[in-house]
Amino acid sequence: MVFSQDEITSGSAFHIINDNARRRLSTHKRSTENTTCTFAKASVRREFRNMTLSARKSFTNAVKCLQKIPPKSMSPNESVQYPGVKSRYDEYVATHINYTYNIHMTADFWAWHRYFIWNLEQDLHKCGYNGTLPYWDWQMDAEAPQDSELFNGDQYSMGSNGDYIANRTDTWVWPQEVTFPPGTGGGCVSKGPFSNYTVNLGPLDNPYGGNVVSNYQHNPRCLVRDLNPWFSRQYNTYTNITNLIMNHNNIVDFQAEAQGYFSRADPFGMHGGGHWMAGGNSTLMDFHSSPGDPLFFLHHAQVDRIWILWQQLDVENRQYAISGTSTLNNDPPSAEMTLNDILPFGFVANDRMFGDLMDTFVGPFCYRYQ
């Protein structure tokens, strides 16, 4: 497929790629159908704005429900070691904290996060939500995320931007060695479903970490956002994602570009760009405790969606393609991962074999994207 620059910039090229990948997925799955999961039976994840208003509200209500349910997997002895874990939802945050350096810039980044967010989807069903995990297509909002319908602050949104804080200065961040301007919010989310939402764990990382004495200290505070187009315009546009999918034919190059790998040319990638675009000096921007903002799960559903699109353009060679080790940037050095490796999921779920998590139509999964 060859596209003009106008087609790439406008998003029409991406939508053609998406439609083509969906047709390929449908054809491929029909030729290999089993009785457990078929293309027709697979649940469909939708962009948040394509959900009905009642489904949106049911989703955010279920997220808040998980914050009220006591921890499910933590033993009494462990609860002493994790004083900041107050709910089932917090068990997700603690698990992400524990494995941060083994699930980013690693071979299992894609598959680990896929199963992580899928488990949250299952837990939401226990809180009365009957739908699928939505995704946030941030390409639609790259020019001005602060103006997105997702953040208009009504009862059917994902909450508002943070309250605006004026007179802030630019921030330098390591290890990316980037200086970025303040976003369009910076304060507490004061409107919408998460206006009274409490974040219990973190922050642990630059540029806003260092005010907790342990990774698991109870540090209750409001949900903070600082929607920042400086990031989205550089890392999360239709041009970024179309070029990512079309110009990287092997998993090594694809995941390096998508994750950023702290390269000087692209230090954030679409993954980091989505985190930092949402901002928040103690939530989605925080490397370890980022699941504290429920937007994390919509962002990672979009990341999962992009991986699937890339896989489906050459399913024979890409469906089970992996590359890399189990440590961040291979530091400290570790063995190359294989599909037979067991991935840990801490308080979230039982461990799973890597190879079971590479296809959303097999193993524990049966879903696709709209």
CSV table of C-alpha atoms in Angstrom, one decimal, residues 62-331:
chain,number,residue,atom,x,y,z
A,62,ALA,CA,-17.3,-0.3,37.5
A,63,VAL,CA,-13.9,1.2,37.7
A,64,LYS,CA,-14.9,3.1,40.8
A,65,CYS,CA,-16.5,-0.1,42.2
A,66,LEU,CA,-13.1,-1.8,41.9
A,67,GLN,CA,-11.6,0.9,44.0
A,68,LYS,CA,-14.0,0.1,46.8
A,69,ILE,CA,-13.6,-3.7,46.7
A,70,PRO,CA,-11.0,-5.0,49.2
A,71,PRO,CA,-7.8,-6.6,47.8
A,72,LYS,CA,-8.6,-10.0,46.5
A,73,SER,CA,-5.1,-11.7,46.2
A,74,MET,CA,-3.1,-10.2,49.0
A,75,SER,CA,-2.5,-12.2,52.1
A,76,PRO,CA,-2.7,-10.6,55.6
A,77,ASN,CA,1.1,-10.7,55.8
A,78,GLU,CA,1.5,-9.1,52.4
A,79,SER,CA,-1.0,-6.3,53.3
A,80,VAL,CA,1.5,-5.2,56.0
A,81,GLN,CA,4.2,-4.9,53.3
A,82,TYR,CA,1.8,-3.1,51.0
A,83,PRO,CA,0.1,-0.5,53.2
A,84,GLY,CA,-0.9,1.6,50.2
A,85,VAL,CA,-3.0,-1.2,48.6
A,86,LYS,CA,-6.5,-0.5,49.8
A,87,SER,CA,-8.6,-2.1,47.0
A,88,ARG,CA,-8.7,-4.6,44.3
A,89,TYR,CA,-7.9,-1.8,41.9
A,90,ASP,CA,-4.7,-1.0,43.9
A,91,GLU,CA,-3.6,-4.6,43.4
A,92,TYR,CA,-3.2,-3.7,39.7
A,93,VAL,CA,-1.1,-0.7,40.5
A,94,ALA,CA,1.1,-2.6,42.9
A,95,THR,CA,1.6,-5.4,40.4
A,96,HIS,CA,2.7,-2.8,37.8
A,97,ILE,CA,5.1,-1.2,40.3
A,98,ASN,CA,6.6,-4.6,41.1
A,99,TYR,CA,7.3,-5.6,37.5
A,100,THR,CA,8.0,-2.2,35.9
A,101,TYR,CA,11.6,-3.1,35.0
A,102,ASN,CA,10.6,-6.4,33.5
A,103,ILE,CA,7.7,-5.3,31.3
A,104,HIS,CA,9.0,-2.2,29.5
A,105,MET,CA,11.6,-2.2,26.7
A,106,THR,CA,11.5,-5.9,27.0
A,107,ALA,CA,10.3,-8.8,24.8
A,108,ASP,CA,7.2,-9.3,26.8
A,109,PHE,CA,6.0,-5.6,26.9
A,110,TRP,CA,3.2,-6.3,24.4
A,111,ALA,CA,1.9,-9.6,25.7
A,112,TRP,CA,2.3,-8.7,29.4
A,113,HIS,CA,0.2,-5.6,29.1
A,114,ARG,CA,-2.4,-7.4,27.0
A,115,TYR,CA,-3.1,-9.9,29.7
A,116,PHE,CA,-2.8,-7.2,32.4
A,117,ILE,CA,-5.6,-5.1,30.9
A,118,TRP,CA,-7.7,-8.1,30.0
A,119,ASN,CA,-7.8,-9.1,33.6
A,120,LEU,CA,-9.1,-5.7,34.6
A,121,GLU,CA,-11.8,-6.2,32.0
A,122,GLN,CA,-12.8,-9.4,33.7
A,123,ASP,CA,-12.8,-7.8,37.1
A,124,LEU,CA,-15.1,-5.0,35.8
A,125,HIS,CA,-17.7,-7.6,34.9
A,126,LYS,CA,-17.8,-8.5,38.6
A,127,CYS,CA,-18.8,-4.9,39.2
A,128,GLY,CA,-21.8,-5.0,36.9
A,129,TYR,CA,-20.2,-3.9,33.7
A,130,ASN,CA,-21.3,-6.1,30.8
A,131,GLY,CA,-19.2,-4.5,28.0
A,132,THR,CA,-15.6,-4.7,26.7
A,133,LEU,CA,-12.6,-2.6,27.7
A,134,PRO,CA,-12.8,0.5,25.5
A,135,TYR,CA,-9.7,2.0,23.9
A,136,TRP,CA,-8.7,5.7,23.5
A,137,ASP,CA,-7.7,6.4,19.9
A,138,TRP,CA,-5.5,9.4,20.8
A,139,GLN,CA,-4.7,10.0,17.1
A,140,MET,CA,-8.1,11.7,16.9
A,141,ASP,CA,-7.0,14.1,19.6
A,142,ALA,CA,-3.4,14.6,18.9
A,143,GLU,CA,-3.7,18.3,17.9
A,144,ALA,CA,-5.5,19.3,21.1
A,145,PRO,CA,-6.1,16.4,23.6
A,146,GLN,CA,-7.5,18.9,26.1
A,147,ASP,CA,-10.5,19.5,23.8
A,148,SER,CA,-11.4,15.8,23.5
A,149,GLU,CA,-14.9,14.6,24.3
A,150,LEU,CA,-13.2,12.1,26.6
A,151,PHE,CA,-12.2,14.9,28.9
A,152,ASN,CA,-15.2,17.2,28.8
A,153,GLY,CA,-16.0,16.4,32.4
A,154,ASP,CA,-19.6,15.3,32.0
A,155,GLN,CA,-20.9,12.1,33.6
A,156,TYR,CA,-20.3,10.2,30.4
A,157,SER,CA,-16.6,11.1,30.0
A,158,MET,CA,-13.4,9.8,31.4
A,159,GLY,CA,-13.3,12.8,33.7
A,160,SER,CA,-11.9,16.2,33.0
A,161,ASN,CA,-8.4,17.6,32.5
A,162,GLY,CA,-6.7,18.7,35.7
A,163,ASP,CA,-7.6,22.1,36.9
A,164,TYR,CA,-5.4,24.7,35.2
A,165,ILE,CA,-2.3,25.8,37.1
A,166,ALA,CA,-0.8,29.0,35.7
A,167,ASN,CA,2.8,30.3,35.7
A,168,ARG,CA,4.6,27.0,35.5
A,169,THR,CA,8.0,26.6,33.9
A,170,ASP,CA,9.4,24.0,31.5
A,171,THR,CA,10.5,20.7,32.9
A,172,TRP,CA,13.7,18.7,32.0
A,173,VAL,CA,13.3,15.0,32.3
A,174,TRP,CA,15.9,12.2,32.5
A,175,PRO,CA,16.8,9.7,31.0
A,176,GLN,CA,15.1,11.0,27.9
A,177,GLU,CA,17.0,14.3,28.3
A,178,VAL,CA,14.1,16.3,27.0
A,179,THR,CA,12.7,19.6,28.1
A,180,PHE,CA,9.0,20.0,27.7
A,181,PRO,CA,6.5,22.8,28.4
A,182,PRO,CA,3.7,22.6,30.9
A,183,GLY,CA,0.4,21.2,29.7
A,184,THR,CA,-3.1,22.6,29.8
A,185,GLY,CA,-4.1,21.5,33.3
A,186,GLY,CA,-1.8,20.3,36.0
A,187,GLY,CA,-4.2,20.2,39.0
A,188,CYS,CA,-6.8,17.8,40.3
A,189,VAL,CA,-9.5,16.3,38.1
A,190,SER,CA,-12.5,18.1,39.5
A,191,LYS,CA,-15.3,17.2,37.1
A,192,GLY,CA,-16.8,14.0,35.9
A,193,PRO,CA,-16.8,10.4,37.2
A,194,PHE,CA,-13.3,10.6,38.8
A,195,SER,CA,-13.6,14.0,40.5
A,196,ASN,CA,-13.6,12.3,43.9
A,197,TYR,CA,-11.2,9.6,42.9
A,198,THR,CA,-8.4,8.7,45.3
A,199,VAL,CA,-5.0,7.6,44.1
A,200,ASN,CA,-3.2,5.6,46.8
A,201,LEU,CA,0.2,4.6,45.5
A,202,GLY,CA,3.2,6.5,44.1
A,203,PRO,CA,4.5,8.7,42.6
A,204,LEU,CA,7.9,7.0,42.3
A,205,ASP,CA,9.6,8.5,39.2
A,206,ASN,CA,11.1,11.6,37.6
A,207,PRO,CA,10.3,14.3,37.3
A,208,TYR,CA,7.8,14.2,40.2
A,209,GLY,CA,8.9,11.2,42.4
A,210,GLY,CA,10.8,11.1,45.6
A,211,ASN,CA,8.1,12.1,48.1
A,212,VAL,CA,7.3,8.6,49.3
A,213,VAL,CA,9.5,6.6,51.5
A,214,SER,CA,8.7,3.2,49.9
A,215,ASN,CA,7.1,1.9,46.7
A,216,TYR,CA,4.0,0.9,48.6
A,217,GLN,CA,3.5,3.7,51.0
A,218,HIS,CA,-0.1,4.9,51.4
A,219,ASN,CA,-0.1,8.3,49.8
A,220,PRO,CA,-3.8,9.3,49.2
A,221,ARG,CA,-4.3,12.2,46.8
A,222,CYS,CA,-6.5,13.4,44.0
A,223,LEU,CA,-6.2,12.2,40.4
A,224,VAL,CA,-4.0,14.7,38.5
A,225,ARG,CA,-4.0,15.3,34.8
A,226,ASP,CA,-2.1,17.8,32.6
A,227,LEU,CA,-3.2,17.1,29.0
A,228,ASN,CA,-0.2,18.2,26.9
A,229,PRO,CA,-0.3,18.6,23.1
A,230,TRP,CA,3.5,19.0,23.0
A,231,PHE,CA,3.7,15.2,23.3
A,232,SER,CA,0.7,14.1,21.3
A,233,ARG,CA,1.7,16.2,18.3
A,234,GLN,CA,5.2,14.6,18.2
A,235,TYR,CA,4.4,11.0,19.1
A,236,ASN,CA,0.7,10.1,18.7
A,237,THR,CA,-0.5,11.5,15.3
A,238,TYR,CA,-1.9,9.6,12.4
A,239,THR,CA,1.4,10.2,10.7
A,240,ASN,CA,3.4,8.7,13.6
A,241,ILE,CA,1.2,5.5,13.7
A,242,THR,CA,0.9,5.0,10.0
A,243,ASN,CA,4.6,5.3,9.5
A,244,LEU,CA,5.2,3.0,12.5
A,245,ILE,CA,3.0,0.3,11.0
A,246,MET,CA,4.0,0.6,7.4
A,247,ASN,CA,7.8,1.2,7.7
A,248,HIS,CA,8.8,-1.4,10.3
A,249,ASN,CA,8.7,-5.0,8.9
A,250,ASN,CA,10.2,-6.8,11.9
A,251,ILE,CA,9.5,-6.9,15.6
A,252,VAL,CA,12.9,-5.5,16.5
A,253,ASP,CA,12.4,-2.2,14.7
A,254,PHE,CA,8.6,-2.1,15.3
A,255,GLN,CA,8.9,-2.3,19.1
A,256,ALA,CA,11.9,0.0,19.3
A,257,GLU,CA,10.0,2.7,17.5
A,258,ALA,CA,6.8,2.1,19.4
A,259,GLN,CA,8.4,2.1,22.8
A,260,GLY,CA,10.9,4.8,22.2
A,261,TYR,CA,13.8,3.0,23.8
A,262,PHE,CA,15.1,6.4,25.0
A,263,SER,CA,16.6,7.1,21.6
A,264,ARG,CA,17.6,10.7,21.0
A,265,ALA,CA,15.5,10.7,17.8
A,266,ASP,CA,12.4,9.3,19.4
A,267,PRO,CA,12.7,9.1,23.2
A,268,PHE,CA,9.0,8.4,23.9
A,269,GLY,CA,7.4,6.6,21.0
A,270,MET,CA,3.6,6.1,20.8
A,271,HIS,CA,3.6,4.3,24.1
A,272,GLY,CA,5.4,6.9,26.1
A,273,GLY,CA,3.8,9.7,24.2
A,274,GLY,CA,0.4,8.6,25.3
A,275,HIS,CA,1.5,8.5,28.9
A,276,TRP,CA,3.1,11.9,28.9
A,277,MET,CA,0.4,13.5,26.8
A,278,ALA,CA,-2.1,12.7,29.6
A,279,GLY,CA,0.4,14.2,32.1
A,280,GLY,CA,-0.3,14.3,35.8
A,281,ASN,CA,2.6,14.7,38.2
A,282,SER,CA,1.7,11.6,40.1
A,283,THR,CA,-0.4,9.4,37.8
A,284,LEU,CA,-0.3,8.4,34.1
A,285,MET,CA,3.1,10.1,33.7
A,286,ASP,CA,4.6,8.0,36.5
A,287,PHE,CA,6.5,5.1,35.1
A,288,HIS,CA,5.7,2.7,38.0
A,289,SER,CA,2.3,3.7,39.3
A,290,SER,CA,0.7,4.9,36.0
A,291,PRO,CA,-2.3,2.5,36.3
A,292,GLY,CA,-3.5,4.8,39.1
A,293,ASP,CA,-5.3,6.8,36.4
A,294,PRO,CA,-8.0,4.6,34.8
A,295,LEU,CA,-7.0,6.2,31.5
A,296,PHE,CA,-4.0,3.9,31.6
A,297,PHE,CA,-6.2,0.9,30.5
A,298,LEU,CA,-7.8,2.8,27.5
A,299,HIS,CA,-4.3,3.9,26.4
A,300,HIS,CA,-2.9,0.4,26.6
A,301,ALA,CA,-5.9,-1.0,24.8
A,302,GLN,CA,-5.0,1.4,21.9
A,303,VAL,CA,-1.4,0.2,22.1
A,304,ASP,CA,-2.6,-3.4,22.0
A,305,ARG,CA,-4.8,-2.5,19.0
A,306,ILE,CA,-1.8,-1.0,17.1
A,307,TRP,CA,0.2,-4.2,17.8
A,308,ILE,CA,-2.6,-6.3,16.3
A,309,LEU,CA,-2.9,-4.1,13.2
A,310,TRP,CA,0.8,-4.6,12.6
A,311,GLN,CA,0.6,-8.4,13.2
A,312,GLN,CA,-2.3,-8.8,10.8
A,313,LEU,CA,-0.5,-7.2,7.9
A,314,ASP,CA,1.8,-10.3,7.8
A,315,VAL,CA,0.2,-12.7,10.2
A,316,GLU,CA,2.4,-15.7,9.2
A,317,ASN,CA,5.6,-13.9,10.2
A,318,ARG,CA,4.3,-11.5,12.9
A,319,GLN,CA,1.7,-13.3,15.0
A,320,TYR,CA,4.3,-15.0,17.3
A,321,ALA,CA,7.3,-12.7,16.6
A,322,ILE,CA,9.2,-11.6,19.7
A,323,SER,CA,12.6,-10.1,20.4
A,324,GLY,CA,14.5,-9.1,23.4
A,325,THR,CA,15.2,-10.0,27.0
A,326,SER,CA,13.2,-9.7,30.3
A,327,THR,CA,15.0,-6.6,31.6
A,328,LEU,CA,14.6,-3.0,30.7
A,329,ASN,CA,17.0,-2.2,27.8
A,330,ASN,CA,18.7,-5.5,28.8
A,331,ASP,CA,20.1,-3.9,32.0
